[in-house]
GROMACS .gro file of C-alpha atoms in nm:
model
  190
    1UNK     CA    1  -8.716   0.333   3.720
    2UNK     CA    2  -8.860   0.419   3.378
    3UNK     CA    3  -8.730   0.755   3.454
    4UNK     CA    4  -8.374   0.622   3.429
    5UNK     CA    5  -8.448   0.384   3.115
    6UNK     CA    6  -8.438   0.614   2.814
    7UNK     CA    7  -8.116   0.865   2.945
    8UNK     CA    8  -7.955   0.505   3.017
    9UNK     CA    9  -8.050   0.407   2.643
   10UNK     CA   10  -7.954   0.752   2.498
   11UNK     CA   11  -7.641   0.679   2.689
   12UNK     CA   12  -7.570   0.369   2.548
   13UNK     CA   13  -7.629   0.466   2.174
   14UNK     CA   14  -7.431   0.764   2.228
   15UNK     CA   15  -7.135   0.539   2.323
   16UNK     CA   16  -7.220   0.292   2.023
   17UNK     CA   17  -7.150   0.616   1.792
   18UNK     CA   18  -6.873   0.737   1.933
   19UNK     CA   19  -6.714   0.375   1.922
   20UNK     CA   20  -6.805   0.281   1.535
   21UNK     CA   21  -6.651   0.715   1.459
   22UNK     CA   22  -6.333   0.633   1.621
   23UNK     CA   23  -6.318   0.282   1.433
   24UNK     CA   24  -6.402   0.462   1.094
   25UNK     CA   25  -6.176   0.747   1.138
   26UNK     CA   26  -5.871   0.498   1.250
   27UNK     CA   27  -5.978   0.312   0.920
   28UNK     CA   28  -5.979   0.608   0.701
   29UNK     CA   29  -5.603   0.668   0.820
   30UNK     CA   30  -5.487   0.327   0.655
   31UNK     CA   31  -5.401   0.297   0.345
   32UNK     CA   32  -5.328  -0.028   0.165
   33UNK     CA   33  -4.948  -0.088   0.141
   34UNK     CA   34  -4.794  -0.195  -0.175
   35UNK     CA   35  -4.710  -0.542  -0.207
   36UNK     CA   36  -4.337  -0.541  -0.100
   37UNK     CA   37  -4.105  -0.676  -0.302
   38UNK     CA   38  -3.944  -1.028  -0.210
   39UNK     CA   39  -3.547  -0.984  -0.233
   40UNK     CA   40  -3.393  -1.292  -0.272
   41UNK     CA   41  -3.225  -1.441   0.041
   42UNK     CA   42  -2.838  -1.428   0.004
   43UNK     CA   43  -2.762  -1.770   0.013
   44UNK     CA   44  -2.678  -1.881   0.377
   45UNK     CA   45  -2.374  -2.060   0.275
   46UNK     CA   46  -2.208  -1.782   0.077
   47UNK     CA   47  -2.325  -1.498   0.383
   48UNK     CA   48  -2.132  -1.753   0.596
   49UNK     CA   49  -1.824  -1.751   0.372
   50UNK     CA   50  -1.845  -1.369   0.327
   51UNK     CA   51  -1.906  -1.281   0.687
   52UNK     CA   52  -1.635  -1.511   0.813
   53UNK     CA   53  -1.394  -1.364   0.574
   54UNK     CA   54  -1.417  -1.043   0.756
   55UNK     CA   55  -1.312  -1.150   1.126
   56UNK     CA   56  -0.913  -1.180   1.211
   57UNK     CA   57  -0.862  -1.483   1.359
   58UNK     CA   58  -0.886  -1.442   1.720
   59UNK     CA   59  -1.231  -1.294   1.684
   60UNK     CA   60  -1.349  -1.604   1.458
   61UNK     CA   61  -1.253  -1.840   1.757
   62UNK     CA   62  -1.411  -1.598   1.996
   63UNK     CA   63  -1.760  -1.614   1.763
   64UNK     CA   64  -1.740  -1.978   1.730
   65UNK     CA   65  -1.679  -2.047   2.093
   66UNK     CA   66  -1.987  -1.811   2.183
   67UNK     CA   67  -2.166  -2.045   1.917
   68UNK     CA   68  -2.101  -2.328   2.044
   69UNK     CA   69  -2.182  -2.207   2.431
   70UNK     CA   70  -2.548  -2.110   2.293
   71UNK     CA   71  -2.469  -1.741   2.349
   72UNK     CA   72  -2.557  -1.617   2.023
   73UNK     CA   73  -2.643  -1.238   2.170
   74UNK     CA   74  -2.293  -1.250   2.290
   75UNK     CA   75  -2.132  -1.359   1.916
   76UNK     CA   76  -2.388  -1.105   1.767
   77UNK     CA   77  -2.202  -0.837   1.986
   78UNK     CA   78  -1.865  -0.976   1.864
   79UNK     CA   79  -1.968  -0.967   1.512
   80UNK     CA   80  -2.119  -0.665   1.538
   81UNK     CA   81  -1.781  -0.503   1.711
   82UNK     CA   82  -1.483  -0.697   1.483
   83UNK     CA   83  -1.717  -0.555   1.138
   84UNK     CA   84  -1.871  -0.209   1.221
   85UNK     CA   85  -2.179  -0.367   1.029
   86UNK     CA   86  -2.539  -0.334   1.175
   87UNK     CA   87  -2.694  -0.494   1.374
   88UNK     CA   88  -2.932  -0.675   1.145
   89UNK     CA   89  -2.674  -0.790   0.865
   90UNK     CA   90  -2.438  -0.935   1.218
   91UNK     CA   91  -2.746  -1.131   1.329
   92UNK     CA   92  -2.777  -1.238   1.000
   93UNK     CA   93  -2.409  -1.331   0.969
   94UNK     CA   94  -2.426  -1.511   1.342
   95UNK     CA   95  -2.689  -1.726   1.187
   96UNK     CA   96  -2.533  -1.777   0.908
   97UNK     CA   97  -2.200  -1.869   1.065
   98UNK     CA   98  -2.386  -2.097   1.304
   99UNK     CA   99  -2.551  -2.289   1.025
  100UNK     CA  100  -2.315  -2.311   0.785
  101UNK     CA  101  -1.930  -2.361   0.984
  102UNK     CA  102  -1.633  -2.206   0.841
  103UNK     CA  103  -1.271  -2.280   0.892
  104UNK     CA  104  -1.033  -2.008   0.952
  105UNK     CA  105  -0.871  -1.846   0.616
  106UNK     CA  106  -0.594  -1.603   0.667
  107UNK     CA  107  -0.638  -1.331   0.421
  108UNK     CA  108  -0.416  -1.336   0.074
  109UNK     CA  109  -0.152  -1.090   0.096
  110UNK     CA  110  -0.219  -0.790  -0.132
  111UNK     CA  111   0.098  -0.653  -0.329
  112UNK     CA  112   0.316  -0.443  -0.132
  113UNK     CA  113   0.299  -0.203  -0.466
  114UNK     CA  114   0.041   0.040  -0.458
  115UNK     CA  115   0.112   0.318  -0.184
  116UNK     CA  116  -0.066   0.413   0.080
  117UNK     CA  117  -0.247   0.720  -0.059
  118UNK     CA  118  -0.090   0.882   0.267
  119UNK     CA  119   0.256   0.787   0.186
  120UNK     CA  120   0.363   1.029  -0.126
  121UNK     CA  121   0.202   1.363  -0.013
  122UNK     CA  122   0.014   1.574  -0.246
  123UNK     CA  123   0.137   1.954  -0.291
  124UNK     CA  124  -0.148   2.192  -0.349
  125UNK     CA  125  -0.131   2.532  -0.508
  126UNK     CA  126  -0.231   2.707  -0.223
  127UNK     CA  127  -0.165   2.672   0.108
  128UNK     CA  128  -0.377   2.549   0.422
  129UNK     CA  129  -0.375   2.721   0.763
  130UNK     CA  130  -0.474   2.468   1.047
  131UNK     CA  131  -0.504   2.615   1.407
  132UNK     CA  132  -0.558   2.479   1.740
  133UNK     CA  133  -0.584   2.660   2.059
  134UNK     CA  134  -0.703   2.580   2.451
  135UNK     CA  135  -0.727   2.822   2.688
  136UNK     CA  136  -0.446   3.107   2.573
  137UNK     CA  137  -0.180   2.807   2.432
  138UNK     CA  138  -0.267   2.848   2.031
  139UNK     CA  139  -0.045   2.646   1.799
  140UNK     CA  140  -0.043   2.652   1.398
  141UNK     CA  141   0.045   2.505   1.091
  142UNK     CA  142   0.058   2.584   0.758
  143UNK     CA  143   0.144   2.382   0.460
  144UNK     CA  144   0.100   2.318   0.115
  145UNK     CA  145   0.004   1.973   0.177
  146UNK     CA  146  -0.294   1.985   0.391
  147UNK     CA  147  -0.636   2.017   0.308
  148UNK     CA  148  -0.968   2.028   0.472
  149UNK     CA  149  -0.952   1.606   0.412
  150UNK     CA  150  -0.672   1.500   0.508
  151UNK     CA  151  -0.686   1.768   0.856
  152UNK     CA  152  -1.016   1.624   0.901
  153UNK     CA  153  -0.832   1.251   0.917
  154UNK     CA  154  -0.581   1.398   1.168
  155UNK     CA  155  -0.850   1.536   1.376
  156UNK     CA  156  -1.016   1.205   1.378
  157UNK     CA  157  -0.733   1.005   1.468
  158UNK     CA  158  -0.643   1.264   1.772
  159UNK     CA  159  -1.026   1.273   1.848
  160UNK     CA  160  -1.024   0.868   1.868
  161UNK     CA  161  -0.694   0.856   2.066
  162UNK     CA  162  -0.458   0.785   1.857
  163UNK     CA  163  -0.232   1.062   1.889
  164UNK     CA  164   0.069   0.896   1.823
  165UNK     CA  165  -0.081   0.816   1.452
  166UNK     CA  166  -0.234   1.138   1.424
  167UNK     CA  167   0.092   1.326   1.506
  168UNK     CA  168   0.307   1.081   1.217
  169UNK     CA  169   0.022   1.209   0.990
  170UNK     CA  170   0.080   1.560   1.037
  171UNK     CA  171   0.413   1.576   1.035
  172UNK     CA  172   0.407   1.348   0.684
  173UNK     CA  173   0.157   1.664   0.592
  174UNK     CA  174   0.364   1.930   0.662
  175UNK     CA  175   0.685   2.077   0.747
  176UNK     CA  176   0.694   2.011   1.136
  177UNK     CA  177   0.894   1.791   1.378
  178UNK     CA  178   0.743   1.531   1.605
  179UNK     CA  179   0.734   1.712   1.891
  180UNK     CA  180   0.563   2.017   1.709
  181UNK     CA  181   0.297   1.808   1.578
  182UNK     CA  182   0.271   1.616   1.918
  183UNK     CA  183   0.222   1.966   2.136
  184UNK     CA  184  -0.046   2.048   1.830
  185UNK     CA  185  -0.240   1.736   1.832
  186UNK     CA  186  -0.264   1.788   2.238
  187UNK     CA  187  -0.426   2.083   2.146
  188UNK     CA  188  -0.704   1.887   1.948
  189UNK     CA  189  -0.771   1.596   2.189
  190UNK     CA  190  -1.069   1.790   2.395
   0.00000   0.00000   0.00000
């Protein structure tokens, strides 16, 4: 027995160190953080004006009806789909909106005076080659109104499925009928 006593002790102390080295070494790795700053709170009743602002008004009666059914994950989702915003900020909103009820306001008409940037195409001094191909059907078009911007819009409208949309914006772009730019933009839509 007292054979056993002092490699049971060594043991023990052994363990002892090991445990107060891995408590000093996890210590060593924490630094103390700098006092954040507080930003103010938006006020509740203003994020509830703002954020209802935003919804059309079929998905404001959807949120509100989610509200009032207690299924705030589902009016979170809602928000979160209708704005594009995060997920944090439509939370925020949700509780907002929840707290502070808005009424429906259709937004003010804007004047019908300033043009769609897309409407009155630009004409560069050089011209742009734009070129889509699958399998051994290639197709191309080449204008002076095209540029790596506004083919990058056309691409993302064929890309999100609307080809109808991206096809009027090509043709506006360049010299091409319809059905040219349609057989193009089928080209893109991979």
């Amino acid at each position: 027995m007292d054979s056993l006593l002092i490699p049971v002790l060594i043991l023990v102390l052994v363990a002892a160190g090991v445990l107060l080295a891995v408590r000093a070494w996890s210590r060593r790795g924490e630094h103390p953080r700098p006092a954040a700053v507080p930003h103010p709170a938006p006020d509740a009743s203003e994020l509830a004006r703002a954020s209802a602002a935003k919804l059309s008004q079929e998905q404001h009666r959807r949120i509100y009806a989610l509200i009032a059914q207690g299924q705030a994950m589902a009016a979170i989702k809602v928000y979160l789909e209708a704005t594009g915003e995060g997920l944090r900020a439509s939370r925020d909103a949700v509780a907002a909106l929840a707290a502070h009820p808005q009424p429906f306001r259709a937004p003010e008409a804007t004047p019908e005076t300033v043009p769609d940037e897309d409407d009155t195409p630009q004409r560069f001094s050089y011209r742009y080659r734009a070129i889509a191909s699958k399998g051994d059907v290639t197709r191309e078009v080449s204008s002076n109104m095209l540029n790596d911007e506004i083919y990058g819009r056309i691409r993302t409208l064929a890309k999100s499925g609307d080809t109808e949309a991206a096809a009027t914006a090509l043709t506006r772009h360049s010299d091409i009928s319809m059905k040219q730019a349609r057989e193009f933009i089928a080209l893109l839509d991979d």
